[in-house]
XYZ file of C-alpha atoms in Angstrom:
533
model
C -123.939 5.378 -22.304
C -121.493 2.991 -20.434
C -119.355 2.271 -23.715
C -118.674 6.205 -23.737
C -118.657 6.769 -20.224
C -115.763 4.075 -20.371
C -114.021 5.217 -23.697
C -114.047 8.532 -22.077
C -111.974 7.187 -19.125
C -109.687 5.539 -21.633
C -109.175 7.941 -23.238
C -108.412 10.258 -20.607
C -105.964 7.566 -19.396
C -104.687 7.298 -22.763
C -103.810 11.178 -23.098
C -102.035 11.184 -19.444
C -99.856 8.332 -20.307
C -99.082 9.998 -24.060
C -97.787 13.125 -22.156
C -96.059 11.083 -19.588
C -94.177 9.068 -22.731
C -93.681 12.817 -24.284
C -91.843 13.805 -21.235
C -89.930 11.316 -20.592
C -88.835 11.068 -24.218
C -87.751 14.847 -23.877
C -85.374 13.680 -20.584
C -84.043 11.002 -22.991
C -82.700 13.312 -26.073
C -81.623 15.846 -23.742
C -79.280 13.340 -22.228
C -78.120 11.980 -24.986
C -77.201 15.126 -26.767
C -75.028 15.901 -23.668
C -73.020 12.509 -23.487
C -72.483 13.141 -27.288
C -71.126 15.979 -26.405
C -68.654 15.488 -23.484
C -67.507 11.876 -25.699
C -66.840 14.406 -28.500
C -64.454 16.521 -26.359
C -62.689 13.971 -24.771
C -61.849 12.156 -28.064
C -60.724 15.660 -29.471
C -58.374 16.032 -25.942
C -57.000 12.650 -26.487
C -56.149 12.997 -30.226
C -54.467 16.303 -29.548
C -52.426 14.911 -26.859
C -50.920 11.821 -28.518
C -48.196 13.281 -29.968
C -47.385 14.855 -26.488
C -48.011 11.500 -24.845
C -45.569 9.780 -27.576
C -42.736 12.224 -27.484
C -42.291 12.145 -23.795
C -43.300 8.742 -22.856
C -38.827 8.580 -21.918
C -39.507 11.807 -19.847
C -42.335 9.598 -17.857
C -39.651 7.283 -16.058
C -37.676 9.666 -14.303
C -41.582 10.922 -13.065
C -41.267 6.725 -11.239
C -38.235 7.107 -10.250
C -38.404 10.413 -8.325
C -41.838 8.740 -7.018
C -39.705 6.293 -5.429
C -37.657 8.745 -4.271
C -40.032 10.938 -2.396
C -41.621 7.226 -0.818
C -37.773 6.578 0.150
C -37.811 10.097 1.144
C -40.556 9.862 3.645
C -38.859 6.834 5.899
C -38.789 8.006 9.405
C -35.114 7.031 9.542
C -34.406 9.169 6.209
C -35.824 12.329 7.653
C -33.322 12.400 10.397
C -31.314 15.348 9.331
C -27.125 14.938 9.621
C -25.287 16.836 12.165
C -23.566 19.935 11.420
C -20.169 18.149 11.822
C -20.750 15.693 9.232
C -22.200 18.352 6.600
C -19.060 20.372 7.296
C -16.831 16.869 6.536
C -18.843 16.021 3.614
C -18.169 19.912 2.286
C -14.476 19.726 2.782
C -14.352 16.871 0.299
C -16.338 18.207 -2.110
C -14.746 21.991 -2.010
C -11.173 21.099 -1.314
C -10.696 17.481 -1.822
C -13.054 16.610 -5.468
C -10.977 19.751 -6.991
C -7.637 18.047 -6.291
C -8.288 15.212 -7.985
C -9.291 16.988 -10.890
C -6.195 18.895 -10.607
C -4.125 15.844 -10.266
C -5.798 14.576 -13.557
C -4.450 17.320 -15.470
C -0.718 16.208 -14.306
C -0.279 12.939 -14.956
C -2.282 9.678 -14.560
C -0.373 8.165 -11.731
C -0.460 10.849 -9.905
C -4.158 11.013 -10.125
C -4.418 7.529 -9.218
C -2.607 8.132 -6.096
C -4.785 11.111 -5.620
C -7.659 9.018 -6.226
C -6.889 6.741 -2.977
C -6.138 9.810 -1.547
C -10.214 10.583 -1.894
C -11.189 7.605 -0.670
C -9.160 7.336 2.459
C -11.333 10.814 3.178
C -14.607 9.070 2.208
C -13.667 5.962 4.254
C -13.074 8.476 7.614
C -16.929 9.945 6.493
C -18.256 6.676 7.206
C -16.573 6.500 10.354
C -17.548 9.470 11.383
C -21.301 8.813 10.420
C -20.767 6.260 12.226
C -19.443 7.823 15.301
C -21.970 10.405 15.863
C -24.911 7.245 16.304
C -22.462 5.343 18.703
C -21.043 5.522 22.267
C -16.779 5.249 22.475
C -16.275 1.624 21.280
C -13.112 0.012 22.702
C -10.158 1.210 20.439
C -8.831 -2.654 20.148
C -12.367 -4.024 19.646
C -13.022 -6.230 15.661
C -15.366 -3.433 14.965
C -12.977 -0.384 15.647
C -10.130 -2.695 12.968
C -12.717 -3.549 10.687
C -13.834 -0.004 10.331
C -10.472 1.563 10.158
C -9.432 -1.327 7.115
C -10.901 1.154 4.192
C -8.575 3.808 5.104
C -5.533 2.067 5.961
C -5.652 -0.073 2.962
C -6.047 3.405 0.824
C -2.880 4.476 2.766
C -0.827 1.100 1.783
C -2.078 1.204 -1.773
C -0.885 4.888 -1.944
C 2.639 3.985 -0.500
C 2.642 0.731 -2.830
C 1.860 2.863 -6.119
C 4.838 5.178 -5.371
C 7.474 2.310 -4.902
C 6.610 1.133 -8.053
C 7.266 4.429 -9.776
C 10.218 5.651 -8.578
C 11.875 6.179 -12.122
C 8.814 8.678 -12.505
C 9.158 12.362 -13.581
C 5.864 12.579 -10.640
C 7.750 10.815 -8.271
C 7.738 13.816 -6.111
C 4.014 14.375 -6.266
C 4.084 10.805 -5.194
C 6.317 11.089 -2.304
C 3.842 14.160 -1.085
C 1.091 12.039 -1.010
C 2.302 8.898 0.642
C 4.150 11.934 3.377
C 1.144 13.163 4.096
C -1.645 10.459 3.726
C -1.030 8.862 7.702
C -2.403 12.194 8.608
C -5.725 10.299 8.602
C -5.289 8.337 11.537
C -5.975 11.518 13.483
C -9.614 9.452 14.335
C -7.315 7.375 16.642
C -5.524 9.574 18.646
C -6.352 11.865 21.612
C -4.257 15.042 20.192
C -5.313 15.074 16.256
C -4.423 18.670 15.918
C -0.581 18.141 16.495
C -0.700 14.828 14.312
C -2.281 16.937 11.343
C 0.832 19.791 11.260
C 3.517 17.341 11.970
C 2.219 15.253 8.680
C 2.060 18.520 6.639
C 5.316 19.339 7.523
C 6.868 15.997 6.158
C 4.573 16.029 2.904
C 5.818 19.983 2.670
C 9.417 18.741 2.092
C 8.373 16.792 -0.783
C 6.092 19.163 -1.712
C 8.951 21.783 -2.080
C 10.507 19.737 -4.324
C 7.575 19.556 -6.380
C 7.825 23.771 -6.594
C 11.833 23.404 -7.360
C 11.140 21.624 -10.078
C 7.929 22.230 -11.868
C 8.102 25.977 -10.849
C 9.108 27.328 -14.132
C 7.779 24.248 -16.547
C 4.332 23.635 -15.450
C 1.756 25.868 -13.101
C -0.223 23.087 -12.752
C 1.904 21.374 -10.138
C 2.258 24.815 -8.339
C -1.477 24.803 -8.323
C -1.479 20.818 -7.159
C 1.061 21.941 -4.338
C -1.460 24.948 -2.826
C -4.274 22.924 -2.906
C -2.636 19.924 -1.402
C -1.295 22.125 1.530
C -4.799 23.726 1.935
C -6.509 20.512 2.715
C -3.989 19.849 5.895
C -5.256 23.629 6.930
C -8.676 23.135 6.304
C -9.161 19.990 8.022
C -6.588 20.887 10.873
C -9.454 23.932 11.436
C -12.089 21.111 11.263
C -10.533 19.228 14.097
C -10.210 22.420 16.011
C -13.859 22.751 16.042
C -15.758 19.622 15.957
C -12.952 17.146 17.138
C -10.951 18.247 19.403
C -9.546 15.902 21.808
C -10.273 12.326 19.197
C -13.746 11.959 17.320
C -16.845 13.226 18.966
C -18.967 10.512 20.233
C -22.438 9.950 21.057
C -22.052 9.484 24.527
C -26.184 10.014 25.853
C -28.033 7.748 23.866
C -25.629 6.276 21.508
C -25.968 2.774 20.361
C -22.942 -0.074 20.136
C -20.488 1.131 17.309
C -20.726 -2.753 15.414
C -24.395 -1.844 15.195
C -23.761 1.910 13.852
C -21.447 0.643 11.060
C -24.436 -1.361 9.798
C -26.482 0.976 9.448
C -24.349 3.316 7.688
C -23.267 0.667 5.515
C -26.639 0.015 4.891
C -27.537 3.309 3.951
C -24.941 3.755 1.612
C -25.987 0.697 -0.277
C -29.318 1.911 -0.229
C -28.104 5.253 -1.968
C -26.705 3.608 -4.829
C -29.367 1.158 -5.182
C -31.535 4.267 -5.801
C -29.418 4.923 -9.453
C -31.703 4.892 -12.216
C -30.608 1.980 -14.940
C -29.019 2.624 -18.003
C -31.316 1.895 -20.837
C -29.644 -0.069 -23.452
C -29.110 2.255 -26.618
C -30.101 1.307 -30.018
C -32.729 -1.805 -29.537
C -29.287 -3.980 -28.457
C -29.409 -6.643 -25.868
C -27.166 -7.315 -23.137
C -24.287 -9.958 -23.926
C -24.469 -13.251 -22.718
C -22.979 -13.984 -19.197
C -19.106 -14.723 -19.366
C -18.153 -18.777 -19.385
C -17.587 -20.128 -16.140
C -13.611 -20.650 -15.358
C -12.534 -23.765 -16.100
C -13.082 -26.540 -13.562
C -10.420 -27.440 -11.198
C -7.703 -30.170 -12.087
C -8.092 -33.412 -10.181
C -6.566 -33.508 -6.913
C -3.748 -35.996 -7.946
C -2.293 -33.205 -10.111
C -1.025 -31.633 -6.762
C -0.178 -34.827 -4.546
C 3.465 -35.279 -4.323
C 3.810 -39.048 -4.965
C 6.773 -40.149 -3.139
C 9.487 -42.581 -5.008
C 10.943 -44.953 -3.182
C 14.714 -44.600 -3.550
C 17.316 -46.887 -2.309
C 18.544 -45.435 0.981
C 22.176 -43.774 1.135
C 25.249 -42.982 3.238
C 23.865 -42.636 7.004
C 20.412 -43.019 6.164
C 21.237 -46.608 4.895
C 23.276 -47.475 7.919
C 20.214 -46.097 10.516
C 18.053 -48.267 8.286
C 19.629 -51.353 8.793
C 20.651 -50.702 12.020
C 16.804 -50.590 13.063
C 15.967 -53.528 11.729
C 16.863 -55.858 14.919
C 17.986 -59.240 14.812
C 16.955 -59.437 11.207
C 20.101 -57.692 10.145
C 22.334 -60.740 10.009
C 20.084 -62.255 7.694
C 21.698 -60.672 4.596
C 25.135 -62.372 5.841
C 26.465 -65.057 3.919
C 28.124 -67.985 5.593
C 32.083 -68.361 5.162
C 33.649 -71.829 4.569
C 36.704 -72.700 5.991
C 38.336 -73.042 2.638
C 37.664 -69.207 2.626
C 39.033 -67.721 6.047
C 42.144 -66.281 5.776
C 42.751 -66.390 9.406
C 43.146 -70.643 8.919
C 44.623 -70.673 5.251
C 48.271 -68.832 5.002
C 48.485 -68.682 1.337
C 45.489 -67.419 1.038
C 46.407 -64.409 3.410
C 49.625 -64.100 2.001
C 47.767 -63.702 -1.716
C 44.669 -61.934 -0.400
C 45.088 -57.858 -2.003
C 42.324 -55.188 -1.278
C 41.946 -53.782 -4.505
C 42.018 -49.772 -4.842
C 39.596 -49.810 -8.016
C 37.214 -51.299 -4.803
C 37.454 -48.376 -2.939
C 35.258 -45.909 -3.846
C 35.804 -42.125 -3.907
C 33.730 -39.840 -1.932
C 30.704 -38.140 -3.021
C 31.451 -34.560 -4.747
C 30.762 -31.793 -2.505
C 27.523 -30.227 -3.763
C 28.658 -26.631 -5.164
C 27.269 -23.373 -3.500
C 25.337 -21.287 -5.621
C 27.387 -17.872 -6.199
C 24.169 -15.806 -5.435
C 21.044 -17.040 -3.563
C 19.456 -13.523 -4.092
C 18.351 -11.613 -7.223
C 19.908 -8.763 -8.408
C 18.160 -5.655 -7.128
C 18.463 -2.529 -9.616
C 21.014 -0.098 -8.843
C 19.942 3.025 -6.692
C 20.648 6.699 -5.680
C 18.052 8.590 -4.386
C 17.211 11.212 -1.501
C 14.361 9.913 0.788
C 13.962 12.524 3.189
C 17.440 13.599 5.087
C 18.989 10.426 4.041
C 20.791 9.638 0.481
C 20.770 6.102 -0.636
C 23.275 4.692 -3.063
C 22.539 0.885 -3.315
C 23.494 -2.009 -5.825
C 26.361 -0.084 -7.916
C 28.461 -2.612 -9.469
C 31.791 -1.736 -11.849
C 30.754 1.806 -12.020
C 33.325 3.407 -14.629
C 32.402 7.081 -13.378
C 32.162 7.995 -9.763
C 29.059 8.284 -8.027
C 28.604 12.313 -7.093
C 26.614 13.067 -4.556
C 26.401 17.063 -3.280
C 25.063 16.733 0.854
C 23.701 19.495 2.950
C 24.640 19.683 7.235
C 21.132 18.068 7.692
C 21.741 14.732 5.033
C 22.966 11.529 5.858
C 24.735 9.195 3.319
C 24.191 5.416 3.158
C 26.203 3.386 0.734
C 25.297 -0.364 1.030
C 25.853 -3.301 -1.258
C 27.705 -1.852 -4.094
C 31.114 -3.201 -5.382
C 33.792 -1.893 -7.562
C 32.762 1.951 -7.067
C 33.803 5.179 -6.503
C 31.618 7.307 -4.464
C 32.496 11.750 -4.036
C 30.815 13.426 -1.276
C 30.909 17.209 -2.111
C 30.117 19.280 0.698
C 29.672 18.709 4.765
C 27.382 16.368 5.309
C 25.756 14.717 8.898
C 26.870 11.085 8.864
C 27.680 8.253 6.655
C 28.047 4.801 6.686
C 29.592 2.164 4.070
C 28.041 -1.340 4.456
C 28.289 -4.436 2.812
C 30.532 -3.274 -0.362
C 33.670 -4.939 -1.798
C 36.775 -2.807 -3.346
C 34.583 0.541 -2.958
C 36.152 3.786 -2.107
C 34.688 7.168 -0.697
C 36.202 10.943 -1.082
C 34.615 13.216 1.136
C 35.220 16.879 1.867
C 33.578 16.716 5.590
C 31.490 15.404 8.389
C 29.989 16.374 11.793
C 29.459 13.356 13.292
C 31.751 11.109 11.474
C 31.611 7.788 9.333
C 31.084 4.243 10.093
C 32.736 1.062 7.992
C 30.583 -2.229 8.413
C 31.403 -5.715 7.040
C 33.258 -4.284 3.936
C 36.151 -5.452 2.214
C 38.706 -3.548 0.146
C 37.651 -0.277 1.173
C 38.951 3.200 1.088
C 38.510 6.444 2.714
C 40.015 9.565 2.010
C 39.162 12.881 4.096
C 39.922 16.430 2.047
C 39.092 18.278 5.219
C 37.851 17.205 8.677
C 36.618 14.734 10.183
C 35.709 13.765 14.155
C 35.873 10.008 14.454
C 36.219 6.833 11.856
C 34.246 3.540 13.403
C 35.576 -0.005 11.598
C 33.573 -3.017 12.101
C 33.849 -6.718 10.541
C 36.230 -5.117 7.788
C 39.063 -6.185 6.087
C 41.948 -4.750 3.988
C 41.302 -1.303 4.089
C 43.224 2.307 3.940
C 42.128 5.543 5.467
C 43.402 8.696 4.177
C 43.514 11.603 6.605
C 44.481 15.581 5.600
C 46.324 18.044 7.475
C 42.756 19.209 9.200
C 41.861 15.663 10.177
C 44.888 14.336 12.189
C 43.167 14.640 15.303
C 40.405 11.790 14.030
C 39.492 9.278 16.264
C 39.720 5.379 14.597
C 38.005 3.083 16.331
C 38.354 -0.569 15.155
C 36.602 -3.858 16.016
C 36.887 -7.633 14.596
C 39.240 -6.012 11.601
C 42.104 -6.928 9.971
C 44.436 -5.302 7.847
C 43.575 -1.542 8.234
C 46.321 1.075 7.814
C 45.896 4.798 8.498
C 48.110 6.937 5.866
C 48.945 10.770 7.767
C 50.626 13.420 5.691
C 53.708 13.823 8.318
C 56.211 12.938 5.711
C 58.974 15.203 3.580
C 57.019 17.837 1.214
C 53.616 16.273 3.072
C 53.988 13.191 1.830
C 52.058 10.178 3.032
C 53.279 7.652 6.210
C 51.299 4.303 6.384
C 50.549 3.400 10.039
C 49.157 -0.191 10.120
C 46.255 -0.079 12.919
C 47.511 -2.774 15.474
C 45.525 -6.464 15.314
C 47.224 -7.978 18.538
C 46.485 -7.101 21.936
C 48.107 -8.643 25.129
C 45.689 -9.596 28.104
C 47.112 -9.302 31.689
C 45.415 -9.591 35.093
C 47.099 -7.302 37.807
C 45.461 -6.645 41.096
C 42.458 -8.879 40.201
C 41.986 -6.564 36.863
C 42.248 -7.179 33.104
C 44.803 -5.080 31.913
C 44.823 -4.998 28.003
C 48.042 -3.301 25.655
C 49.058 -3.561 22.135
C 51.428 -6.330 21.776
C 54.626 -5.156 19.471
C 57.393 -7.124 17.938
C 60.493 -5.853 18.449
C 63.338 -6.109 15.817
């Protein structure tokens, strides 16, 4: 009875624990079938995705990159959004100033390159003015002021540099514009920019007329390069007017020292380009090798001058000795008695100074004939002012047609003939040898410096002739001119032919070279002195 009683409770344990086992088996397949499941779709995602994943694993760097942007992006000093007066700068160079350049591209390289510093004097004054607008008024002679204005003044120089070198250029006129009209940036330093912009345009605008003479007809690009070059003046002129009036605004209530503000704009601009996504390398190639390092330096004894000692000459010899003291009569050689002339008769009477002993003075060291180079000959209009320079020989004369507003300047030139046509302000002759002028006319008259050989003759009229340091030279007057007015100065030889002769023929009148001083009643009283006879 006990073995069943106890079987039974077995076995009703048994039964519990069987549907317990039954159960949890159940759980078990259930969750398996369902992780067989979900693996089975994920591995059918993944293998429908790697082709995906392959072709745009390139597209996946930008993704980084614009990451780093939007982590750049949220820097508190980042989010501080630019004044209005900067956004309008930064649009003038992109709407007036980028299509220029482009323009100029289409012209000719040079002029382009010109162009080109052009832009970056204007992208030098936007960092100034970023500058500016974080900063009180720094002092205007302050190292920080300079060294911020160097960008755009060395854009300026390298513009006026590039159009001296190219003054045999078919462009040079495009140059000229340019360098006219590029000191319009230093508006940033001056109280009244408005007046400094128009007086700029106005002397680019005379080069820039030139441009329109002669490319009018031939190429409509340059008439295009000439609009938009003129519109920039405008269009920063109305900048000025509104957010610079009186000099660059400042920021006078909280603004920090200007050394500090050029810092940090430098800093952020570096910090902009460091942003640039790298190049890949195309192709699987590699990068070359770093160039060699230059060669070392020679030794130092390469440049030390060794001196050589050379026997001393002529009065550096006789200093020398003389310096040495008492030990000077130590080279002296004792006389005997046999020897003195002064105690032996026959010898003084026999004693000769030989001339082969005498010896004949030094050469006189020649002088170079030239101690400069030859600079190229020239004739060129830079603003009101003609230049005719270096003309040597010249078998045809020089023709130059002048306007009432030109100036002529003829300076070094020898063995020319130089025709004015036309009425002309002023000239002057300078420096020349055997050079003669024509001219038709001139309001305020002519000056003759240091020249030698020179002639003038006047076709018309002519108010006064001014002579000084000259030599040998004859003036011409006409009929209209005899009233002239010569005015002469450390000359010689200058004689003034008149046509007051038989059938208008010419009478020389040599201008007078001696002058009598007399004092009378505690004056100087000067007069021509004349020979008579």
């Amino acid at each position: 009875m006990s073995e069943s009683n106890n079987f039974a409770i077995q076995g009703y344990n048994l039964s519990k624990l069987l549907k317990r086992l039954e159960d949890a088996t159940a759980r078990l397949e259930d969750v398996t079938l369902y992780q067989e499941g979900y693996i089975q779709t994920k591995i059918n995602k993944l293998s429908t995705n790697v082709g995906v994943q392959e072709g745009s694993s390139l597209q996946t760097q930008p993704s980084l990159l614009e990451t780093k942007q939007q982590d750049a992006d949220t820097n508190p000093e980042a989010l501080i959004e630019e004044p209005k007066s900067i956004k309008e700068f930064v649009n003038l160079i992109k709407n007036s100033v980028d299509p220029f350049y482009e323009l100029s591209g289409q012209i000719d390289p040079v002029v382009k390159e010109a162009v080109g510093y052009f832009k970056g004097a204007f992208e030098g004054q936007l960092n100034f003015l970023r500058a500016a607008v974080l900063s009180k008024k720094p002092d205007m002679t302050s190292d920080a002021f300079v060294a911020s204005l160097k960008p755009i003044n060395e854009s300026i120089m390298a513009i006026g540099e590039l159009k001296d070198k190219n003054r045999q250029s078919k462009f040079f006129a495009h140059l000229n514009a340019v360098a006219e009209g590029s000191p319009m940036f230093s508006w940033i330093a001056v109280d009244t920019p408005v007046s400094i912009i128009s007086d700029f345009k106005d002397a680019a605008q005379f080069w820039t007329n030139r441009v329109l003479k002669d490319f009018k007809e031939s190429d409509p690009n340059s008439v295009e390069w000439v609009k938009k070059f003129l519109a920039i003046f405008d269009e920063l002129k109305s900048y000025i007017k509104e957010y610079h009036t009186t000099g660059p605004s400042w920021n006078v209530k909280d603004g920090i020292d200007f050394a500090e503000a050029v810092q940090k704009v430098n800093a952020g601009t570096s910090a902009s380009s460091n942003l640039e996504p790298p190049v890949a390398p195309s192709g699987g190639s590699t990068a070359g090798p770093p160039p060699p390092p230059p060669p070392p330096a020679p030794p130092s004894s390469v440049f030390e001058v060794k001196e050589d000692k050379k026997t001393e000459s002529g009065i550096g010899a006789v200093f020398a000795e003389l310096n040495q003291g008492e030990g000077i009569t130590k080279s002296l050689k004792k006389v005997d008695k046999s020897q003195q002339t002064h105690k032996n008769p026959e010898l003084r009477a026999s004693s000769t100074v030989s001339s082969a002993s005498a010896k004949a003075p030094p050469p006189k060291p020649k002088k170079p004939t030239t101690l400069k180079t030859k600079k190229p000959p020239k004739k060129e209009l830079i603003g009101n002012k003609w230049f005719v320079e270096n003309f040597e020989n010249e078998e045809t004369p020089i023709v130059i047609e002048g306007n009432r507003d030109e100036s002529i300047f003829i300076g070094n030139c020898s063995g020319v003939l130089v025709q004015i046509k036309g009425k002309v302000n002023a000239i002057t002759l300078n420096a020349t040898d055997q050079c003669s002028v024509v001219l038709e006319s001139s309001i305020s008259g002519m000056d003759i410096i240091k020249s030698i050989k020179f002639g003038v003759q006047v076709e018309q009229s002519l108010p006064q002739i001014s002579i000084d340091k000259s030599d040998n030279g004859s003036i011409y007057l006409s009929k209209d001119s005899l009233n002239t007015e010569v005015y002469t100065s450390c000359s010689t030889s200058i004689n003034v032919n008149l046509p007051v002769g038989e059938d208008g023929d010419y009478v020389e009148f040599p201008v007078p070279e001696q002058l009598k001083h007399t004092f009378t009643d505690g004056k100087l009283s000067t007069s021509v002195y004349e020979h008579a006879g």
